[in-house]
Amino acid sequence: MPNTALPGENPRNVPDAAVAASSPAAGELTAEQQAAITELFASIDTVTEELGERFAAAGHELALVGGPVRDALIGRPVHDFDLTTDAVPQTVLRLVEGWADSVWTVGIDFGTVGLRKKGLQVEITTYRSESYRPKSRKPEVSYGTSLRGDLVRRDFTVNAMAVRLPGHAFTDPFGGLADLKAGLLRTPGRPQDSFTDDPLRIMRAVRFAAQLGFALAPEVAEAAAGMADRLSIVSAERVRDELVKLLLSPDPRRGIELMVDLGIADHVLPEVPRMRLEIDEHHRHKDVYEHSLTVLDQAIALERQRGMEPDLVLRLAALLHDVGKPKTRAFESGGRVTFHHHEVVGASMSKSRLSALRFPKDVVADVGRLVALHLRFHGYGKGEWTDSAVRRYARDAGPLLERLHVLTRADCTTRNRRKAASLARAYDDIERRIERLAEEEELNSIRPDLDGNEIQEILDVGPGPVIGKAWRFLLELRLENGPMGKEAAAAELRSWAERHGD
């Protein structure tokens, strides 16, 4: 692979004035930030110092770069240790041979060598850039020779800071420290160049906004909006991974709103901006888009109240639970607006979109199931459901029951306090009933009182369709009446068989 940058050169061939404008002088670390860097290296000092010395002795550079430096400076936990060097991967392998406890090369085609030493896992990547041809889905990787040249190709200035090894010299050629303090996402060079190099950075911009609470610099937002269609050349898996990180961030709403406002969602989750239904004085209804974002916020708040970890399935279901409304909207007399069966349509749409984004099959199925079930509770009324109806509700939700509880509660966004309180009391009631029945009957694993072998023996028949019909009959009986016991179930089965001539 050709070298594309020499020490001190501008690797993008951007005019010097433009580079100067986008590369303010590095700021100085505060005492607190310097302490954070010192503390970061205290836990990994032996390994990184030894590595730095090995590379320096061989005439090569080595630096901790990107996310670990950024996170240490803002007080976030550091989990990944990414190093960068001017040494090509074959040289890296030679330098760590016999020193590292283990080495892996799955990323070597992209210039990355992974290793483990004394329990610490690090990845060392040769100075590089990645770029896409106009219609290519795979980036082309080029090696460089200078740290500055590597940093200018990073996605954002807050990720373009480094700490050289050995010695821990802080390097910040593009003003990342100042942007970190300002909570601003800028690119080291022109954002158009950055997004051309890797269009996924458009998604990374909105993901970092949600994850770190940062704002996009005006020129970054403008370029993201103008180049959002470039996401079509990025693999669905890479886009999905950024979306997952966004949704599991502290403030997904911030990222989703940016995606919609900048037109990014049109290429990733087009169903979401389509929920922005027009509202007029004759046909009044809730803004479905704003409602869905509020449901997402409330689901996250309930997650925290209930001691749950950030839940991807729940958050996807909260965001997508009403995506079927635009397709099912109908206007009726008197200004009434209806969305009949939007939960069924929405479940199908959710599964189609998540499948297109290559989400795992269990995630697709679980989100679709929650969307399909999210209206079920609204038939509960004032608690007039029978125990059999409560059993069916719990059984249909199965292992998704806790998530369904949260989603259904979060779906209440009415400003009418009396109505909200009434809904909350009704859901408190159904949860208590489910808990009581669960203690009595193990609701999560409801089965008929007789299994398939017992059904065959009682009916004196072999395997076949009639066994499935009989099993479903006994399941409905079990849901309706609760546990019956084998003798009573056998009597009901014989009676059923006689009625059906089996």
XYZ file of C-alpha atoms in Angstrom:
502
model
C 0.000 0.000 0.000
C 1.452 3.414 -0.862
C 2.424 5.973 1.710
C 0.115 8.951 1.345
C 1.598 11.451 3.786
C 5.089 12.554 4.704
C 6.006 14.106 8.050
C 4.799 17.669 8.175
C 2.856 17.441 4.918
C -0.846 18.080 4.496
C -2.123 14.562 3.629
C -5.412 15.827 2.136
C -3.742 18.400 -0.118
C -6.068 20.964 1.450
C -4.837 24.564 1.071
C -2.665 25.635 4.012
C -5.094 28.399 4.937
C -7.896 25.887 5.240
C -5.776 23.610 7.401
C -4.795 26.478 9.629
C -8.397 27.546 9.989
C -9.467 24.074 11.033
C -6.449 23.368 13.233
C -6.209 25.785 16.164
C -3.220 25.493 18.439
C -3.415 22.718 20.994
C -4.693 23.721 24.377
C -2.993 22.864 27.618
C -4.248 20.162 29.923
C -5.736 21.315 33.180
C -4.351 19.806 36.372
C -7.440 17.609 36.580
C -7.020 16.393 32.982
C -3.328 15.727 33.493
C -4.228 13.698 36.568
C -6.743 11.729 34.503
C -4.086 10.886 31.910
C -1.648 9.910 34.657
C -4.284 7.718 36.307
C -5.111 6.103 32.952
C -1.515 5.070 32.415
C -1.029 3.995 36.016
C -3.119 0.868 35.366
C -1.419 0.020 32.064
C 1.949 1.705 32.502
C 4.183 -1.362 32.512
C 2.734 -2.750 29.301
C 2.523 0.531 27.393
C 5.933 1.750 28.517
C 7.541 -1.523 27.499
C 5.777 -1.348 24.148
C 6.797 2.262 23.636
C 10.414 1.461 24.441
C 10.458 -1.535 22.079
C 9.108 0.583 19.224
C 11.418 3.521 19.989
C 14.466 1.231 20.105
C 13.541 0.023 16.623
C 13.163 3.615 15.384
C 9.361 3.660 15.292
C 6.674 5.866 16.826
C 3.848 4.658 19.081
C 0.944 6.574 20.634
C -2.306 5.962 22.491
C -4.932 7.617 20.339
C -8.610 8.446 19.904
C -11.368 7.249 22.215
C -9.205 6.243 25.207
C -7.608 9.696 25.352
C -10.949 11.471 24.891
C -12.716 9.376 27.516
C -9.929 9.797 30.078
C -10.075 13.580 29.642
C -13.839 13.751 30.274
C -13.866 11.227 33.094
C -15.521 8.333 31.263
C -14.377 4.748 31.867
C -11.759 3.576 29.383
C -12.294 0.060 28.061
C -10.475 -0.043 24.719
C -6.802 0.728 24.265
C -6.037 1.779 20.696
C -2.450 2.485 19.714
C -1.134 3.831 16.439
C 2.326 3.605 14.861
C 4.339 4.318 11.742
C 5.429 0.660 11.678
C 3.673 -1.509 9.111
C 1.809 -4.574 10.441
C 4.615 -7.022 9.559
C 7.036 -4.891 11.578
C 4.576 -4.715 14.471
C 4.349 -8.506 14.477
C 8.141 -8.768 14.591
C 8.410 -6.246 17.455
C 5.886 -8.022 19.688
C 6.960 -11.574 18.843
C 8.055 -13.361 22.019
C 6.952 -10.413 24.178
C 3.159 -10.499 23.905
C 1.275 -13.287 25.644
C -0.919 -13.707 22.543
C -1.299 -12.041 19.152
C -4.120 -12.052 16.586
C -4.244 -10.735 13.041
C -7.934 -10.743 12.054
C -7.678 -7.010 11.239
C -4.304 -7.091 9.555
C -5.766 -6.300 6.110
C -6.810 -2.953 7.611
C -3.441 -2.428 9.286
C -4.405 -3.653 12.767
C -2.615 -6.159 14.996
C -4.167 -7.183 18.310
C -2.280 -8.466 21.324
C -2.651 -9.314 24.983
C -0.016 -8.758 27.651
C -0.480 -9.265 31.405
C -4.254 -9.275 30.968
C -4.290 -5.999 29.006
C -5.689 -6.177 25.475
C -4.564 -3.571 22.949
C -4.822 -3.005 19.215
C -1.975 -1.415 17.261
C -2.864 0.149 13.908
C -0.463 1.517 11.353
C -0.949 5.199 10.499
C -3.628 5.023 7.843
C -6.618 6.417 6.050
C -9.741 4.738 4.747
C -11.631 5.922 1.690
C -14.502 4.690 -0.446
C -14.818 4.790 -4.201
C -18.159 6.286 -5.296
C -20.059 2.973 -5.395
C -17.834 0.799 -3.214
C -19.001 -0.790 0.038
C -15.456 -1.676 1.118
C -12.959 0.994 2.170
C -9.493 1.187 0.653
C -6.744 1.484 3.245
C -3.545 3.500 2.710
C -0.615 3.657 5.123
C 0.961 6.908 6.295
C 4.198 7.884 7.999
C 3.322 10.646 10.476
C 1.144 10.871 13.572
C -0.196 14.235 12.446
C -1.124 12.762 9.081
C -2.955 9.944 10.848
C -4.795 12.299 13.196
C -6.021 14.603 10.423
C -7.837 11.618 8.921
C -9.672 10.832 12.155
C -13.413 11.442 12.276
C -13.559 14.320 14.785
C -11.073 16.545 16.550
C -12.056 15.135 19.960
C -10.864 11.771 18.629
C -7.746 13.242 17.046
C -5.726 13.641 20.250
C -2.894 11.304 21.212
C -0.413 10.536 23.976
C 3.009 9.501 22.693
C 4.837 6.501 24.123
C 7.098 6.316 25.926
C 6.999 9.559 27.907
C 3.288 10.442 27.733
C 3.646 13.618 25.643
C 0.170 14.951 24.837
C -0.448 15.729 21.157
C -3.412 17.791 19.944
C -2.738 19.364 16.525
C -6.366 20.155 15.655
C -7.827 21.702 18.792
C -9.601 18.624 20.097
C -9.114 19.671 23.714
C -10.856 23.010 23.117
C -13.706 21.243 21.303
C -13.939 18.727 24.136
C -14.358 21.588 26.584
C -16.954 23.258 24.326
C -18.838 19.995 23.734
C -18.465 20.423 19.974
C -17.987 17.904 17.181
C -15.733 19.243 14.430
C -13.657 17.420 11.844
C -9.878 17.927 11.666
C -10.144 18.914 8.001
C -13.112 19.692 5.796
C -16.159 17.642 6.850
C -16.909 16.916 3.184
C -13.519 15.207 2.894
C -14.042 13.313 6.131
C -17.476 12.027 5.100
C -16.170 11.131 1.648
C -13.381 9.093 3.254
C -15.951 7.183 5.327
C -19.657 8.011 5.055
C -20.346 6.065 8.264
C -18.906 9.084 10.075
C -22.238 10.779 9.396
C -23.852 8.186 11.686
C -20.977 8.462 14.134
C -21.626 12.195 14.411
C -25.203 11.733 15.607
C -24.158 8.774 17.765
C -21.521 10.862 19.565
C -24.074 13.648 20.008
C -26.324 11.178 21.856
C -23.506 9.427 23.676
C -21.477 12.447 24.790
C -24.103 15.185 24.730
C -22.098 17.159 22.151
C -23.361 19.531 19.477
C -22.448 19.316 15.798
C -20.470 22.250 14.421
C -22.581 24.057 11.771
C -20.325 22.967 8.912
C -20.456 19.350 10.129
C -24.264 19.396 10.303
C -24.456 20.965 6.838
C -22.131 18.376 5.304
C -23.954 15.492 7.038
C -27.275 16.688 5.651
C -25.897 17.185 2.150
C -24.105 13.821 2.027
C -26.530 11.572 3.920
C -27.288 9.600 0.772
C -23.661 8.374 0.836
C -24.686 6.050 3.671
C -26.180 3.796 0.998
C -22.698 2.499 0.126
C -21.932 1.506 3.730
C -22.773 -2.047 4.766
C -26.016 -2.473 6.712
C -24.078 -4.140 9.522
C -21.852 -1.085 10.106
C -24.851 1.275 10.053
C -26.700 -1.045 12.450
C -23.786 -1.072 14.897
C -23.762 2.740 15.067
C -27.544 2.793 15.514
C -27.270 0.300 18.374
C -24.668 2.451 20.128
C -26.892 5.501 19.630
C -29.956 3.776 21.073
C -28.035 2.475 24.091
C -26.564 5.919 24.811
C -27.759 8.131 27.684
C -29.808 10.355 25.348
C -31.021 8.489 22.231
C -33.651 11.128 21.549
C -30.937 13.676 20.804
C -29.418 11.399 18.182
C -32.755 10.417 16.617
C -33.831 14.056 16.321
C -30.553 14.909 14.593
C -31.012 11.965 12.224
C -34.487 13.178 11.303
C -33.650 16.890 11.100
C -30.581 16.300 8.911
C -32.290 13.775 6.637
C -30.075 10.906 7.814
C -33.036 8.868 9.044
C -34.443 8.835 5.491
C -31.596 6.458 4.623
C -31.498 4.435 7.869
C -34.938 4.456 9.549
C -37.268 6.106 7.018
C -40.335 4.964 8.962
C -39.438 7.351 11.800
C -39.590 10.689 9.910
C -42.759 9.465 8.194
C -44.467 9.576 11.596
C -44.388 13.367 11.417
C -48.007 13.502 10.309
C -49.484 16.840 9.389
C -51.995 18.189 11.883
C -54.795 20.533 10.915
C -57.591 22.223 12.818
C -60.210 19.834 11.447
C -58.427 16.544 12.125
C -56.693 16.869 15.471
C -54.504 14.067 16.719
C -51.212 13.689 18.490
C -47.959 14.275 16.631
C -47.002 10.599 16.298
C -43.297 11.379 15.887
C -43.094 13.543 19.012
C -45.233 11.029 20.890
C -42.842 8.214 19.945
C -39.810 10.187 21.149
C -41.588 10.868 24.443
C -42.400 7.162 24.804
C -38.707 6.412 24.218
C -37.731 8.927 26.919
C -40.274 7.498 29.362
C -39.226 3.911 28.671
C -35.629 4.841 29.483
C -36.734 6.543 32.718
C -38.685 3.410 33.703
C -35.663 1.241 32.874
C -33.669 3.197 35.414
C -36.440 3.189 38.025
C -36.718 -0.594 37.760
C -32.973 -1.160 37.898
C -32.792 -2.483 34.327
C -29.733 -2.225 32.122
C -30.130 -0.232 28.871
C -32.338 -2.520 26.792
C -31.992 -2.434 23.001
C -35.180 -4.426 22.313
C -37.268 -2.216 24.588
C -35.860 1.011 23.149
C -36.396 -0.115 19.571
C -39.979 -1.102 20.410
C -40.615 2.245 22.106
C -39.320 4.155 19.071
C -41.144 2.010 16.512
C -44.356 1.065 18.314
C -46.482 3.481 16.240
C -44.740 3.219 12.849
C -47.897 1.636 11.459
C -49.995 4.745 12.040
C -49.200 6.634 8.809
C -50.333 3.635 6.728
C -53.514 3.051 8.737
C -54.680 6.630 9.310
C -58.268 7.264 8.346
C -60.454 10.360 8.742
C -63.998 9.886 9.943
C -66.945 12.184 10.398
C -66.797 14.689 13.206
C -63.067 15.217 12.783
C -62.203 11.848 14.287
C -58.952 10.186 13.205
C -58.444 6.422 13.497
C -55.472 4.099 13.139
C -57.172 0.704 13.113
C -54.804 -2.280 13.384
C -51.738 -0.047 13.339
C -50.085 -2.380 15.848
C -50.312 -5.291 13.370
C -49.064 -3.206 10.457
C -46.379 -1.661 12.665
C -45.123 -5.060 13.805
C -44.650 -6.116 10.179
C -42.946 -2.833 9.254
C -40.615 -3.009 12.270
C -39.525 -6.526 11.424
C -38.897 -5.604 7.781
C -36.770 -2.594 8.652
C -34.738 -4.330 11.361
C -34.146 -7.312 9.082
C -32.880 -4.958 6.371
C -30.439 -3.525 8.923
C -29.235 -7.071 9.682
C -30.372 -7.154 13.298
C -30.257 -10.641 14.850
C -33.399 -12.693 14.287
C -34.280 -12.789 17.989
C -34.121 -8.981 18.223
C -36.310 -8.647 15.118
C -38.853 -11.110 16.483
C -38.933 -9.602 19.987
C -39.365 -6.011 18.781
C -42.112 -7.105 16.382
C -43.870 -8.963 19.173
C -43.786 -5.973 21.527
C -45.113 -3.653 18.800
C -47.926 -6.122 18.094
C -48.839 -6.368 21.791
C -48.470 -2.739 22.874
C -52.217 -1.974 22.600
C -53.436 -5.145 24.294
C -53.631 -3.556 27.752
C -56.030 -0.857 26.586
C -58.833 -3.419 26.593
C -58.345 -3.887 30.332
C -60.698 -1.051 31.222
C -61.352 -0.879 34.958
C -60.091 -4.334 35.756
C -62.963 -6.355 34.355
C -60.659 -8.885 32.666
C -61.158 -12.426 33.900
C -58.236 -14.405 35.259
C -58.171 -16.311 31.965
C -57.694 -13.026 30.053
C -54.842 -12.048 32.372
C -53.272 -15.481 31.852
C -53.448 -15.030 28.084
C -51.906 -11.557 28.347
C -48.973 -12.909 30.344
C -48.595 -16.020 28.219
C -48.665 -14.086 24.922
C -45.930 -11.793 26.237
C -43.910 -14.733 27.574
C -40.312 -13.688 28.352
C -41.104 -10.185 27.032
C -43.586 -9.496 29.849
C -41.365 -7.135 31.849
C -40.546 -5.184 28.693
C -44.234 -5.064 27.786
C -45.009 -3.652 31.242
C -42.477 -0.859 30.665
C -43.538 -0.160 27.075
C -47.240 0.006 27.949
C -46.636 2.369 30.864
C -44.316 4.536 28.742
C -46.985 4.737 26.019
C -49.107 6.972 28.262
C -48.203 10.523 27.223
C -51.509 12.246 27.950
C -51.358 15.639 29.642
C -54.648 14.880 31.380
C -53.438 14.072 34.899
C -56.651 12.344 35.897
C -56.524 10.060 32.859
C -52.823 9.334 33.386
C -53.423 8.451 37.027
C -56.318 6.170 36.076
C -54.179 4.328 33.515
C -51.354 3.947 36.030
C -53.744 2.474 38.633
C -55.150 0.052 36.069
C -51.690 -1.125 35.118
C -50.690 -1.425 38.776
C -53.716 -3.670 39.138
C -52.914 -5.924 36.187
C -49.300 -6.305 37.339
C -50.492 -7.325 40.819
C -52.872 -9.876 39.296
C -50.149 -11.291 37.094
C -47.836 -11.598 40.087
C -50.534 -13.398 42.094
C -51.341 -15.800 39.280
C -47.655 -16.332 38.595
C -47.101 -17.412 42.193
C -49.975 -19.865 41.891
C -49.487 -21.170 38.382
C -46.021 -20.393 36.939
C -47.517 -18.268 34.159
C -44.340 -18.087 32.116
C -44.468 -21.807 31.421
C -48.197 -22.543 31.140
C -48.822 -25.867 29.471
C -51.877 -28.134 29.193
C -52.432 -30.540 32.062
C -51.637 -33.416 29.683
C -48.634 -33.778 27.413
C -48.574 -35.242 23.894
C -47.813 -38.778 25.001
C -50.685 -38.746 27.500
C -53.046 -37.386 24.841
C -52.099 -40.228 22.478
C -52.639 -42.818 25.216
C -56.070 -41.475 26.263
C -57.316 -41.159 22.661
C -55.578 -44.372 21.633
C -54.110 -42.778 18.502
C -50.612 -42.279 17.117
C -48.835 -39.055 16.199
C -50.738 -36.842 13.781
C -52.713 -33.595 13.361
C -55.349 -34.626 15.903
C -52.746 -34.514 18.690
C -51.986 -30.866 17.917
C -55.693 -29.994 17.877
C -56.211 -31.766 21.197
C -53.178 -30.040 22.738
C -54.465 -26.600 21.712
C -57.912 -27.413 23.101
C -56.393 -28.386 26.449
C -54.216 -25.237 26.460
C -57.276 -23.010 26.002
C -58.985 -24.958 28.794
C -55.958 -24.438 31.026
C -55.873 -20.702 30.319
C -59.593 -20.399 30.981
C -59.799 -22.425 34.181
C -56.307 -22.551 35.605
C -54.788 -25.894 36.711
C -57.337 -28.717 36.409
C -55.418 -31.861 37.225
C -54.872 -34.820 34.909
C -58.121 -36.653 35.716
C -60.377 -33.690 34.962
C -58.339 -32.834 31.857
C -58.631 -36.412 30.590
C -62.439 -36.309 31.024
C -62.620 -33.023 29.098
C -60.388 -34.477 26.389
C -62.613 -37.526 25.924
C -65.687 -35.300 25.746
C -63.969 -33.096 23.160
C -63.022 -36.124 21.070
C -66.589 -37.392 21.087
C -67.944 -34.015 19.962
C -65.473 -33.883 17.119
C -65.843 -37.502 16.089
C -62.137 -38.199 16.677
